[in-house]
Short mmCIF file of C-alpha atoms in Angstrom, two decimals:
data_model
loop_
_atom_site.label_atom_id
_atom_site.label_comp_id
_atom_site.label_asym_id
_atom_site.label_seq_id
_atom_site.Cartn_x
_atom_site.Cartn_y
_atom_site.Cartn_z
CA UNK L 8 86.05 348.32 82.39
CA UNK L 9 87.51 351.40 80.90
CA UNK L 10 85.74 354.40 80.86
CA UNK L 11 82.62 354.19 78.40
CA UNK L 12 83.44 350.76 77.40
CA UNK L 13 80.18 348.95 78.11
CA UNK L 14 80.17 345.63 79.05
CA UNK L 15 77.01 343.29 78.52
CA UNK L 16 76.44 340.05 79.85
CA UNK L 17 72.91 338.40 79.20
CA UNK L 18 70.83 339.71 82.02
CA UNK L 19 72.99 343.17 82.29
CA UNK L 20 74.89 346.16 81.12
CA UNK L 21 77.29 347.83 83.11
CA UNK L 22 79.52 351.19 82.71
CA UNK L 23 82.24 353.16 83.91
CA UNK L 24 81.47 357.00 83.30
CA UNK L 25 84.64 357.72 85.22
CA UNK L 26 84.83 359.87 88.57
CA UNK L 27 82.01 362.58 89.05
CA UNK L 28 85.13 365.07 88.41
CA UNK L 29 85.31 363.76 84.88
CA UNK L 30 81.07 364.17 84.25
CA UNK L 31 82.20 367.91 82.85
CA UNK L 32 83.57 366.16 80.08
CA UNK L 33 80.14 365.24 78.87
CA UNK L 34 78.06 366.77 76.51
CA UNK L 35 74.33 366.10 75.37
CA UNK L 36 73.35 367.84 71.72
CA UNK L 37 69.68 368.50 70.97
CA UNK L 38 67.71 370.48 68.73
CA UNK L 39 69.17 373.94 68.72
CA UNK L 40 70.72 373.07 72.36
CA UNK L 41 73.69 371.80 73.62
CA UNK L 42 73.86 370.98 77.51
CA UNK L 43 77.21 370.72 78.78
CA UNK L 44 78.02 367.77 81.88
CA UNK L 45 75.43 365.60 81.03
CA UNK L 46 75.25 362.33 79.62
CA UNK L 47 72.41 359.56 79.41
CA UNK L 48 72.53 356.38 79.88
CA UNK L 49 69.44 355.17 79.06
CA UNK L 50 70.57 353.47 74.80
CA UNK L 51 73.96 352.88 76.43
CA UNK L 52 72.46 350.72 79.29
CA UNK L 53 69.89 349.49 77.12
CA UNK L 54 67.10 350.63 80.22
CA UNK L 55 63.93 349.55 78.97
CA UNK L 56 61.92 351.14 81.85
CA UNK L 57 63.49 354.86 82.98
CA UNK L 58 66.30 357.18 81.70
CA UNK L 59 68.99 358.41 83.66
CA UNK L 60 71.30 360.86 83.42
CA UNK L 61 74.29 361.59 85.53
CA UNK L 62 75.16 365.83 85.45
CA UNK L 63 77.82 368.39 86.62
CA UNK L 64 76.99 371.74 86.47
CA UNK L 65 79.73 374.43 86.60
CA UNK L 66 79.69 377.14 89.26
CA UNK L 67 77.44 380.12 88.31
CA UNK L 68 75.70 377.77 85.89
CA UNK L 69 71.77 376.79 85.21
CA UNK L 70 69.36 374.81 83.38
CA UNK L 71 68.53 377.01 80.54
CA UNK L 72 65.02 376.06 80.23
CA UNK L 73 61.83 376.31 82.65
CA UNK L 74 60.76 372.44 81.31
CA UNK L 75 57.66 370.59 82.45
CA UNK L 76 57.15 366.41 80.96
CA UNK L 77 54.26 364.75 79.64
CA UNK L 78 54.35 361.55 81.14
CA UNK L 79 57.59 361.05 83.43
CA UNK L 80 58.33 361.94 87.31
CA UNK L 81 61.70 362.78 87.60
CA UNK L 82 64.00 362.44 91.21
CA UNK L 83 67.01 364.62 91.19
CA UNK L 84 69.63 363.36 93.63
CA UNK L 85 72.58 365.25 94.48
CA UNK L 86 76.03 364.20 95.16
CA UNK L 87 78.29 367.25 95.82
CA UNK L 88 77.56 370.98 95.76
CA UNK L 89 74.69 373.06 96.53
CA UNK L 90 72.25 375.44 94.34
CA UNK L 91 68.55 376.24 94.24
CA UNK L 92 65.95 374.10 92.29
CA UNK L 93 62.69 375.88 91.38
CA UNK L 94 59.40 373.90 90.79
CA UNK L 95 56.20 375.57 90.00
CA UNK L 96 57.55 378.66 91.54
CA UNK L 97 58.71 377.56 94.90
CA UNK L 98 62.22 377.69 95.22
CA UNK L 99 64.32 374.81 97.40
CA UNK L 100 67.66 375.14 98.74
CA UNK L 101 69.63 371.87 97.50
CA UNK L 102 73.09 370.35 98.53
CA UNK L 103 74.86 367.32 98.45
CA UNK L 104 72.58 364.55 100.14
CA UNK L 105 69.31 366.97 99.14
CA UNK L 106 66.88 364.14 96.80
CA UNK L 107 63.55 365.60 95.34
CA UNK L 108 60.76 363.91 93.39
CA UNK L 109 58.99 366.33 90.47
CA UNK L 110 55.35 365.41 88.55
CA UNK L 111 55.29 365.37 85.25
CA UNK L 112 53.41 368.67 85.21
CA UNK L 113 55.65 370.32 87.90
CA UNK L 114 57.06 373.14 85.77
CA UNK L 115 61.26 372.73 86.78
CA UNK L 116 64.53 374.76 86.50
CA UNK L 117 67.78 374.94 88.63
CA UNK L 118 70.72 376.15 89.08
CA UNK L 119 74.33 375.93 90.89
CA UNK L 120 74.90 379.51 92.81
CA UNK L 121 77.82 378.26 94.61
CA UNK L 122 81.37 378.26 94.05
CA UNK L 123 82.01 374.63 93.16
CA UNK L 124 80.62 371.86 90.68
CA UNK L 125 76.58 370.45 91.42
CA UNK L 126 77.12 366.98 90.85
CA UNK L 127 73.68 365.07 90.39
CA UNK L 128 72.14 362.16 88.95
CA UNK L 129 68.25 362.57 87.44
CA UNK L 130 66.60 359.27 87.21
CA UNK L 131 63.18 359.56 84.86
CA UNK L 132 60.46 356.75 84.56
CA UNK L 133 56.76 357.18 83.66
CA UNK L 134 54.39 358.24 86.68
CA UNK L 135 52.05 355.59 87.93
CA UNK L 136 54.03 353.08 86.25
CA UNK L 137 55.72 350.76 89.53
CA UNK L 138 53.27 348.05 90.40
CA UNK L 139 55.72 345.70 92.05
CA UNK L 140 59.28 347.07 94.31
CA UNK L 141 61.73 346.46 96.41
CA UNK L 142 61.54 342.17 97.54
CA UNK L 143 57.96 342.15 96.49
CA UNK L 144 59.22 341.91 93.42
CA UNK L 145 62.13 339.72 94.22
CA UNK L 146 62.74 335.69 93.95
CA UNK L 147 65.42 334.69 96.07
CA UNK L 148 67.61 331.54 94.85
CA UNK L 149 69.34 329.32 97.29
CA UNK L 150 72.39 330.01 97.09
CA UNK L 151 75.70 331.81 98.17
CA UNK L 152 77.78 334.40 96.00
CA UNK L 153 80.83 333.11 94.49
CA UNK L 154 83.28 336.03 94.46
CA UNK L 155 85.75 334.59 92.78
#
């Protein structure tokens, strides 16, 4: 796969969004906004249960909006960098390896205060929504893996 060629199969979708160096490159527009290093990949991957998002944020940057949700949890996990994420006032100290999990109503901004690129990924999926995880909701065939 090339980068943003997405390849679909019956039971999957799969891209390649390139190294986390090349995430700058991305850019999501909304309404009166445009948020640089982002892209989702929610109507590219076809998710039909969460959206995701993978992010870069330049030194000295921030989220330019104090944002709360109506009905989705979000879990920030970060790959590379450091910064500060504030929710509902309380401000945490987050670096490469840091994960957090935000309510819906938890009222959210962040930003990078270091000298190098905060690489993250957000995933977002409606709170109180799992019933079923990990192998309880698994079959497992018989069978090995062909890797051919």
């Amino acid at each position: 796969m090339t980068n943003n060629e997405v390849k679909t199969g019956t039971h999957f979708s799969a891209i390649d969004t390139g190294s986390c160096q090349q995430w700058p490159d991305y850019t999501v527009e909304l309404p009166g906004m445009e948020i640089p290093g982002k892209l989702f990949l929610k109507d590219l991957l076809n998710l039909s249960g969460c959206e995701i998002s993978i992010n870069s944020m330049p030194a000295g940057g921030g989220m330019p909006i104090y944002h709360n949700h109506h009905q989705n949890e979000e879990v920030y996990i970060f790959i590379q960098g450091q910064g500060q994420l504030q929710v509902d006032g309380e401000t945490l100290e987050i670096k490469e390896g840091s994960i957090v999990r935000i309510s819906p109503e938890g009222e959210r901004i962040w930003r990078n205060n270091s000298d190098e690129p905060l690489v993250y990924i957000i995933i977002q999926v409606k709170h109180n929504s799992l019933e079923q995880y990990g192998l309880h909701d698994a079959t497992i065939p018989e069978k090995a893996a062909n890797w051919s």
